[in-house]
Short mmCIF file of C-alpha atoms in Angstrom, two decimals:
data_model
loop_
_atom_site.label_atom_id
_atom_site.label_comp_id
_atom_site.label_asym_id
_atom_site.label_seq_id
_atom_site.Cartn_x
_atom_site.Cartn_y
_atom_site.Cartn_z
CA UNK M 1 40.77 -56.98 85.38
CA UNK M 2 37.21 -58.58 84.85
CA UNK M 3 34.15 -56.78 86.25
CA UNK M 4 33.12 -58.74 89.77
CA UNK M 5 30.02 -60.42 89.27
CA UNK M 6 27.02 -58.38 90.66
CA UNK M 7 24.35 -59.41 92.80
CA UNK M 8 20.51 -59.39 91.66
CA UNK M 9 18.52 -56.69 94.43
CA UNK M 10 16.72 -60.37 95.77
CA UNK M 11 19.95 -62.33 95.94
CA UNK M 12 19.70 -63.27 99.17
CA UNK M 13 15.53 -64.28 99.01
CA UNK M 14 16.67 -66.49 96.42
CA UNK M 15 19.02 -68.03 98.34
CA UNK M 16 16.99 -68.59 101.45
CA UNK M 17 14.63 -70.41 98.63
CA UNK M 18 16.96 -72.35 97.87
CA UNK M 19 18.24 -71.26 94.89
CA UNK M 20 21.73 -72.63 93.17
CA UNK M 21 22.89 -69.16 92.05
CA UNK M 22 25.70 -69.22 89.08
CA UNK M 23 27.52 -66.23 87.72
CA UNK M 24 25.70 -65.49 84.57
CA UNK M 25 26.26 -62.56 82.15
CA UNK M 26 27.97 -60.79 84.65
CA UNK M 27 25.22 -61.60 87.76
CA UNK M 28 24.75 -64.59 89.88
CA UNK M 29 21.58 -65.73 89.33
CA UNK M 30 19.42 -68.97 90.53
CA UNK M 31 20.08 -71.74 87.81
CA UNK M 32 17.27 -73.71 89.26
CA UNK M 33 15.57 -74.15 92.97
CA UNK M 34 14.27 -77.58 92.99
CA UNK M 35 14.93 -79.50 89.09
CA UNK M 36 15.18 -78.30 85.27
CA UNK M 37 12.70 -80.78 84.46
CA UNK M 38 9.99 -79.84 87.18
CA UNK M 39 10.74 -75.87 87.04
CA UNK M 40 10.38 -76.41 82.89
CA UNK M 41 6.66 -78.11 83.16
CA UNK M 42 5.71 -76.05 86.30
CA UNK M 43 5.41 -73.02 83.68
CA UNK M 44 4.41 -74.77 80.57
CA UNK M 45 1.68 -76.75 82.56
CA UNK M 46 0.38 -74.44 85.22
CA UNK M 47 2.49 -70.63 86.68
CA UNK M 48 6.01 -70.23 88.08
CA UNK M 49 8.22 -66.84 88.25
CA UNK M 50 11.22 -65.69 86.97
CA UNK M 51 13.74 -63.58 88.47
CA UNK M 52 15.29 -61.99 85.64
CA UNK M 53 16.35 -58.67 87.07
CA UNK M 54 19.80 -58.89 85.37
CA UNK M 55 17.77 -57.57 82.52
CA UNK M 56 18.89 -53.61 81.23
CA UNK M 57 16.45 -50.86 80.91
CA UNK M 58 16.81 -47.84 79.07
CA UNK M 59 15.27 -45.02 78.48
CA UNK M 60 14.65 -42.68 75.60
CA UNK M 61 12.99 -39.40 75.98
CA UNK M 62 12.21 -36.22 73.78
CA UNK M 63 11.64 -34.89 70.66
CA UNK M 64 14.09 -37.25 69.18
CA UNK M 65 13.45 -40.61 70.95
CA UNK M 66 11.51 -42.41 67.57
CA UNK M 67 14.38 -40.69 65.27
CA UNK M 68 18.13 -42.31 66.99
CA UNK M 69 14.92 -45.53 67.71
CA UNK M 70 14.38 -45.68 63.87
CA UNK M 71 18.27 -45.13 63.44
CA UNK M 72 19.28 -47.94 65.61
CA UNK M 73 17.24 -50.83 65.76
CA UNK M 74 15.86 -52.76 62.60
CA UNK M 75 11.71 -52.90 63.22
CA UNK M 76 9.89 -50.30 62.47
CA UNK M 77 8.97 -48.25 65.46
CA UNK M 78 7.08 -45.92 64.04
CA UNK M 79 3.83 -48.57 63.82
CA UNK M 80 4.35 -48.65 67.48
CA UNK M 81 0.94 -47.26 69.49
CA UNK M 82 1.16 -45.96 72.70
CA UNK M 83 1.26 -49.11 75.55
CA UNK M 84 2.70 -51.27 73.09
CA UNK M 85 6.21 -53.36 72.60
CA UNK M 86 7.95 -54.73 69.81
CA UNK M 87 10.25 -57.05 69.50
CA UNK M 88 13.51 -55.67 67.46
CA UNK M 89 17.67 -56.12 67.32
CA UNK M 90 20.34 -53.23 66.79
CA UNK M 91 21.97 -54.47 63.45
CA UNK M 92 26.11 -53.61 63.49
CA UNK M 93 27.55 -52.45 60.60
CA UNK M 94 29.15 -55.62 59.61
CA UNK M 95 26.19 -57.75 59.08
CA UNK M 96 25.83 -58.97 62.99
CA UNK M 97 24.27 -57.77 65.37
CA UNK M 98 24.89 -56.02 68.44
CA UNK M 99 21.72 -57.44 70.54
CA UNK M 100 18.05 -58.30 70.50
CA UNK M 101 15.53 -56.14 72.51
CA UNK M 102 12.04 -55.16 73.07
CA UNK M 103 11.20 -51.36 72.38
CA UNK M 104 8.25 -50.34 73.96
CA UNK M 105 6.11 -46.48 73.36
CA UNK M 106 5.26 -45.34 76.87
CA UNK M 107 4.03 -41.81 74.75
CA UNK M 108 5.42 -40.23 71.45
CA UNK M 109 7.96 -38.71 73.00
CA UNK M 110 8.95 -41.53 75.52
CA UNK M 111 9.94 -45.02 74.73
CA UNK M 112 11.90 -48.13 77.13
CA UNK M 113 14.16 -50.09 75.45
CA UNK M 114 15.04 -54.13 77.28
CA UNK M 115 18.23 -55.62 76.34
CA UNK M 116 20.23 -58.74 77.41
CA UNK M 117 22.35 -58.44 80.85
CA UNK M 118 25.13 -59.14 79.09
CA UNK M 119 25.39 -56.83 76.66
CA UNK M 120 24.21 -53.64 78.84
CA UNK M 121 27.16 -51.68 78.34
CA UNK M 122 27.98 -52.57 74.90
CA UNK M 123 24.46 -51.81 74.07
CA UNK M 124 24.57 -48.70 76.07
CA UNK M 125 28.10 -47.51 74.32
CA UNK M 126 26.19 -48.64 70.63
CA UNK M 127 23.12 -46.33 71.56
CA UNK M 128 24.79 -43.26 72.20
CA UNK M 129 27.44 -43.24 69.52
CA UNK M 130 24.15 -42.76 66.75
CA UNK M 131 22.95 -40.44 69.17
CA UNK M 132 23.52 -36.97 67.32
CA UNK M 133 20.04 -35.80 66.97
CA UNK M 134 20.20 -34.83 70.80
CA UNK M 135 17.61 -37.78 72.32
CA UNK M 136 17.67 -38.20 76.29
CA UNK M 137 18.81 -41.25 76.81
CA UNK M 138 18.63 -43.08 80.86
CA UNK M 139 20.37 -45.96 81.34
CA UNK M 140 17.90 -47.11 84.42
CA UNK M 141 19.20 -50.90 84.43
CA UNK M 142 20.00 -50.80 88.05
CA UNK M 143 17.20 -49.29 89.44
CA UNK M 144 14.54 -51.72 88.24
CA UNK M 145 13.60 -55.55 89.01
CA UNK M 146 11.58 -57.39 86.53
CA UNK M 147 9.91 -60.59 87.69
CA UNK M 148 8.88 -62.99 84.55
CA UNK M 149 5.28 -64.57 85.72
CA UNK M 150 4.58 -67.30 83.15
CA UNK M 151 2.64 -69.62 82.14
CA UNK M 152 -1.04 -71.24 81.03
CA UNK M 153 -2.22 -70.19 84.99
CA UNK M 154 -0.55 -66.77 85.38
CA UNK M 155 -3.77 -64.63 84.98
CA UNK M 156 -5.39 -66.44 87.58
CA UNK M 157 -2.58 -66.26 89.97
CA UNK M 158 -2.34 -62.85 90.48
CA UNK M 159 -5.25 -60.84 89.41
CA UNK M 160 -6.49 -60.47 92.63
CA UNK M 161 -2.89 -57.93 92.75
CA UNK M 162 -4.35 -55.87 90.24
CA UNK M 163 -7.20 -53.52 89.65
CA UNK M 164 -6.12 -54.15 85.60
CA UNK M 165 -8.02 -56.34 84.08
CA UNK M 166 -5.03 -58.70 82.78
CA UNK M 167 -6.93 -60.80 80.39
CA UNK M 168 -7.23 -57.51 78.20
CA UNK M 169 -3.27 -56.99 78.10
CA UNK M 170 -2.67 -58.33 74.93
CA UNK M 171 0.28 -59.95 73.92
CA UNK M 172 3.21 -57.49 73.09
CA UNK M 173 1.20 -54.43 75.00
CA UNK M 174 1.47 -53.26 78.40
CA UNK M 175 0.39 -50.75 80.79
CA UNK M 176 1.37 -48.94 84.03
CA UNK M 177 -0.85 -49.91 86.67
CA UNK M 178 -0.68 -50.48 90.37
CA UNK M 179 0.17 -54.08 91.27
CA UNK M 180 0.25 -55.53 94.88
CA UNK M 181 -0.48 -52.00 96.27
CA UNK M 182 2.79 -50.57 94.49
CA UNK M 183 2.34 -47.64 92.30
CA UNK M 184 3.36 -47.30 88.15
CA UNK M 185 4.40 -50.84 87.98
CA UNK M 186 4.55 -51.98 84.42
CA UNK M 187 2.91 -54.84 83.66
CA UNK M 188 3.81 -56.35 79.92
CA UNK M 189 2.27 -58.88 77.90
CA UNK M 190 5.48 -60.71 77.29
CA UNK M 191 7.63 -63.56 78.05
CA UNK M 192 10.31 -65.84 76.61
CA UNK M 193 8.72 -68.96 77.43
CA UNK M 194 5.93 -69.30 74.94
CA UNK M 195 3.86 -70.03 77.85
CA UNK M 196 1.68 -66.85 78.53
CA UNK M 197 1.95 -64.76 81.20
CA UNK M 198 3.67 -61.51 82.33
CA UNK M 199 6.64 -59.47 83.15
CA UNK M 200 6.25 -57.00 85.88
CA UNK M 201 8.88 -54.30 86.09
CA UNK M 202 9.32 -52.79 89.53
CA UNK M 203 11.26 -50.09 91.32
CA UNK M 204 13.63 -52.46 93.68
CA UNK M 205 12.61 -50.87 96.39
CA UNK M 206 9.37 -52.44 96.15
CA UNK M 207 10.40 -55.55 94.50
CA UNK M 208 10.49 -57.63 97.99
CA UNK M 209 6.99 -56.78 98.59
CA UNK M 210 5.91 -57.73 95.11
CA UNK M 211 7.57 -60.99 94.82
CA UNK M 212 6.17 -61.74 98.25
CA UNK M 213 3.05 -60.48 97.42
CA UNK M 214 3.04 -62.76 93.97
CA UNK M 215 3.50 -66.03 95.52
CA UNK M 216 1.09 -64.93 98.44
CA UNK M 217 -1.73 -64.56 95.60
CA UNK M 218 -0.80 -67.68 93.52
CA UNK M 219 -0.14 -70.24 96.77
CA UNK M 220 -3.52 -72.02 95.61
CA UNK M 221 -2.35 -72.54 92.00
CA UNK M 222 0.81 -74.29 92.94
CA UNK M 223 3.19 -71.43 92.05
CA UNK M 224 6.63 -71.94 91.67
CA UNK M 225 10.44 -69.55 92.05
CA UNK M 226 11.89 -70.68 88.35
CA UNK M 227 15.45 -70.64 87.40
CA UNK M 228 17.28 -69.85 84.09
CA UNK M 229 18.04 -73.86 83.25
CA UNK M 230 13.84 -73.91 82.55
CA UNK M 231 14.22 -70.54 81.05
CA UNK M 232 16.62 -71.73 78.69
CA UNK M 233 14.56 -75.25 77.66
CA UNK M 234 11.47 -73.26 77.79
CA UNK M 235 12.47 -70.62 74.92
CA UNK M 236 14.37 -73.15 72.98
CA UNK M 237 11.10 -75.33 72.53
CA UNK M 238 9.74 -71.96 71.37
CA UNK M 239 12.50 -71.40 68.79
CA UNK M 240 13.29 -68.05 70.31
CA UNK M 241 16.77 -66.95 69.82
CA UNK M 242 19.40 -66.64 72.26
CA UNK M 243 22.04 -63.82 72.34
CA UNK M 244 25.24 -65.42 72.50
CA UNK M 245 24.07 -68.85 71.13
CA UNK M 246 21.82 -68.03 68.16
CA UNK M 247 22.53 -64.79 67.42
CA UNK M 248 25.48 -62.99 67.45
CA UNK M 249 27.99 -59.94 66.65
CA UNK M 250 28.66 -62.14 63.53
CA UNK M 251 25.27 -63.57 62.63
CA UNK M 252 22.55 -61.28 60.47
CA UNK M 253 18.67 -61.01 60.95
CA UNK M 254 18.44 -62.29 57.75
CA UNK M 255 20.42 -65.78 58.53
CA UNK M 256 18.47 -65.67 61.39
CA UNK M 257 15.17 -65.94 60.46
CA UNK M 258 14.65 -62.88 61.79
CA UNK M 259 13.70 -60.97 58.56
CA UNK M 260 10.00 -59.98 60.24
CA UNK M 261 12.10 -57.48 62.38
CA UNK M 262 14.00 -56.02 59.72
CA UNK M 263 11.68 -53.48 57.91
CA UNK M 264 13.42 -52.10 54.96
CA UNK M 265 10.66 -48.93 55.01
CA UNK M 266 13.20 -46.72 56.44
CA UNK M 267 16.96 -46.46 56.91
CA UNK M 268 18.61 -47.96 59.66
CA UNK M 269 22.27 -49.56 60.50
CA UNK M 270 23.73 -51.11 57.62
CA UNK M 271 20.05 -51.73 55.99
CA UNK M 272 21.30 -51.46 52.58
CA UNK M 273 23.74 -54.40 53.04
CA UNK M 274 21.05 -56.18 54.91
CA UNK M 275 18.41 -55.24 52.14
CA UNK M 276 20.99 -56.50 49.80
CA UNK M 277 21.20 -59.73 52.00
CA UNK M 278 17.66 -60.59 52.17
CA UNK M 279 17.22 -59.66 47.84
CA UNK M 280 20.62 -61.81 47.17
CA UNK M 281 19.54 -64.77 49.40
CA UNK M 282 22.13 -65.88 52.54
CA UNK M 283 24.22 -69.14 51.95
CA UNK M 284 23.61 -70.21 55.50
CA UNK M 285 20.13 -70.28 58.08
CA UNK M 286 19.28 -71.35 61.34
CA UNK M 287 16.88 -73.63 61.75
CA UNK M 288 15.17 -75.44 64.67
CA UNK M 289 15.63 -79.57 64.28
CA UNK M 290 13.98 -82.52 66.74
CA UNK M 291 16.52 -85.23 66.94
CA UNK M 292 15.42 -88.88 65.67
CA UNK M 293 17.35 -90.70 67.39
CA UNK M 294 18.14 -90.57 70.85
CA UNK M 295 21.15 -88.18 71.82
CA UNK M 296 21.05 -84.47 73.40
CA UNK M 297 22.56 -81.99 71.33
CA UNK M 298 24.63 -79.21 72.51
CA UNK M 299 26.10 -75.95 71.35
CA UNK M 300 28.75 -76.19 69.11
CA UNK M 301 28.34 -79.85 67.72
CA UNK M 302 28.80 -80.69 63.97
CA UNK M 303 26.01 -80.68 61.92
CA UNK M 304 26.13 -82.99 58.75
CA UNK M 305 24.77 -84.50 55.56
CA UNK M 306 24.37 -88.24 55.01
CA UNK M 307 27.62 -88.20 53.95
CA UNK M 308 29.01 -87.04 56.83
CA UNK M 309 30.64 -83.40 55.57
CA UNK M 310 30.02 -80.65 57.75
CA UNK M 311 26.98 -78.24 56.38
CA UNK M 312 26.84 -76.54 59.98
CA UNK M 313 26.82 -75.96 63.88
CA UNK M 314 24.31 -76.59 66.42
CA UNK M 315 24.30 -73.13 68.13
CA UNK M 316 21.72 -73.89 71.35
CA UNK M 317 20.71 -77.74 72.11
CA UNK M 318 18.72 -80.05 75.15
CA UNK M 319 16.42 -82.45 75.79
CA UNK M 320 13.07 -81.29 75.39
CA UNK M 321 10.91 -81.99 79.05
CA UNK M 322 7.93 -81.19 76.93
CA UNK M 323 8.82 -83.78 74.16
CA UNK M 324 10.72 -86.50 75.73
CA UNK M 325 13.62 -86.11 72.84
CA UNK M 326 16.53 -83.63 71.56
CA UNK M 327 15.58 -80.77 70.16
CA UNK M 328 18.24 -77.78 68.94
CA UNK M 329 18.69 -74.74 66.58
CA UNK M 330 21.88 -74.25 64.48
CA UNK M 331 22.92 -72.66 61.34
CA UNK M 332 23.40 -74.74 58.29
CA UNK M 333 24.20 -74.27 54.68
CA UNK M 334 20.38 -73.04 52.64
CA UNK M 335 19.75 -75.60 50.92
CA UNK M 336 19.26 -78.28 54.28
CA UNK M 337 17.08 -75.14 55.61
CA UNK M 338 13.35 -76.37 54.46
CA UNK M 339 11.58 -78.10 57.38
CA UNK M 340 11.34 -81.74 56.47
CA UNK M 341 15.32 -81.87 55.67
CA UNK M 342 16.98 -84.90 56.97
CA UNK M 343 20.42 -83.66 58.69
CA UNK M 344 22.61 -85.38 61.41
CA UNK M 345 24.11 -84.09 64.86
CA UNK M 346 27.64 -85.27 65.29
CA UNK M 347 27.41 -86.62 69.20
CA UNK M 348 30.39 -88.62 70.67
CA UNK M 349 31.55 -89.54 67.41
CA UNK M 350 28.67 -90.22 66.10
CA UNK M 351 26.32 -88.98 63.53
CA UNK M 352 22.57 -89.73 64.66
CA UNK M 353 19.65 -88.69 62.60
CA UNK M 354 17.59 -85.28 63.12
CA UNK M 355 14.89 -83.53 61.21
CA UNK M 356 14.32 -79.69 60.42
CA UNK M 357 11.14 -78.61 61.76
CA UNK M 358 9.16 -75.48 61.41
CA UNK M 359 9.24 -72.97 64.53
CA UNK M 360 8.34 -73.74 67.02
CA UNK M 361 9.17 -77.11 67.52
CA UNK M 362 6.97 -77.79 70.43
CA UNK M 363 3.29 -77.95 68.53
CA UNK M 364 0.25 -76.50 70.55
#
């Protein structure tokens, strides 16, 4: 029997906002409150705020945290200075991977690691099975809410919450501060929108008051409740990868593009396969593309060569709100990877005309 679908600790504030909420890796969770296409430039154009409390938190604590850290993810942790996060994946040991997280060093002998909704228990299982050297590991998932505030406004919106002076959190650092007269909130330097902003992780006992509290503070800048069909057009003009879509149990860093998280300066999860990988060269990439003609592409569509034989898959696709056109990411075979490369998106039947493009495809 599947696993009901759970409810988010603000399920029913998002549904007085008037929230559509869809099951999604394993939750129900608001797809959008008013329109994709007004939620997606509210955030790239001024501040709106995420719900994305599905999210999993662990933690690792001890003597051992950095050593089964080091063991199991492919960055190198061990750069990592106290109030900073890194961006990282656990590699499998058949040349996939198991998810994509963010690691971040609350002290030397305490770290948090974030990992996809959908992959909390699988993740959680993964963890603990390299985890002979004796680490403490929490699996706090459900006792947290984390509320994504992004965008080009976000600093502005809620400073006035905050005795932390957010314009000095840099990007990929945090702290634990008090926000909207809560206590040891942390407040990161991150996002998945490209946007700028913050993700603010809160006990859910508090998180009522904070979310109230954040749209209290940012009424004057036009702030907004955002759902996950911005999230998702948001990140894709970005070129950020999507577990699921992107990435997979059966995809490698190294196809990926995601060789500047896999440091080879230590051992980790089949590293000497991937080191192997990334020395031997990979016969297929992903790449981001902008379609040149008009059609939206979706997951799972053909890519192909002028000659119409298949030299890939579209893996995540839309229409840009930003750009006005199609934009995707898909794997294809290496030698239609360099940015410039003509390739076609089979849509309906038909093969219409795209372009690889360097990440990310929406230009400052």
């Amino acid at each position: 029997m599947e696993n009901p679908v759970k409810n988010i600790p603000l399920n029913d504030l998002h549904v007085a906002l008037g929230g559509k909420m869809v099951p999604f890796a394993g939750f129900n969770m608001p797809v959008r409150y008013s329109s994709d296409n007004e939620e997606h430039l509210c955030v790239r154009n001024g501040v709106g705020v995420f719900d994305v409390s599905h999210m999993g938190e662990f933690f690792v604590e001890g003597p051992h945290a950095l050593e089964l850290i080091q063991k199991v993810t492919s960055n190198d942790a061990s750069k990592l200075v106290v109030g900073q996060a890194q961006y990282s994946c656990f590699p499998n040991e058949t040349g996939g991977i198991v998810d994509d997280l963010i690691v971040y060093k609350f002290s030397d002998e305490k770290y948090m690691l974030v990992v996809n909704a959908s992959n909390i228990d699988k993740d959680w299982a993964w963890i603990n099975k390299f985890n002979t050297m004796g680490a403490k590991l929490t699996n706090a998932s459900d006792e947290y809410c984390l509320f994504a505030v992004q965008g080009p406004k976000a600093i502005e919106a809620v400073e006035s919450l905050t005795p932390v002076n957010l314009s000095e959190v840099k990007f990929y650092h945090f702290t634990v501060g008090e926000f909207a007269s809560v206590q040891d909130v942390i407040i990161s330097g991150t996002g998945y929108t490209g946007a700028g902003g913050f993700e603010i992780y809160v006990k859910n006992a508090d998180a009522e008051h904070v979310w109230k509290s954040i749209f209290e503070a940012g009424k004057d800048f036009d702030i907004k409740p955002i759902g996950l069909g911005a999230r998702d057009t948001l990140r894709l003009e970005m070129g950020y990868c999507l577990y699921g879509n992107d990435i997979t149990d059966t995809t490698s860093p190294i196809e990926a593009g995601l060789g500047w998280i896999t440091k080879f300066t230590k051992d980790f999860t089949n590293s000497e396969a991937l080191k192997k990988q990334k020395e031997e060269g990979v016969s297929r990439k992903l790449v981001g593309f902008i379609m040149q003609e008009r059609g939206i592409p979706r997951g799972h569509y053909p890519i192909v060569d002028s000659a119409g034989e298949v030299i890939g898959e579209v893996t995540s696709g839309t229409q840009s709100p930003s750009m006005g056109v199609g934009i995707g990411m898909g794997y294809v075979k290496t030698e239609f990877s360099k940015p410039g490369t003509e390739i076609f998106i089979q849509i309906r039947n038909k093969n219409l005309k795209a372009q690889v493009e360097k990440l990310p495809l929406l230009k400052a």
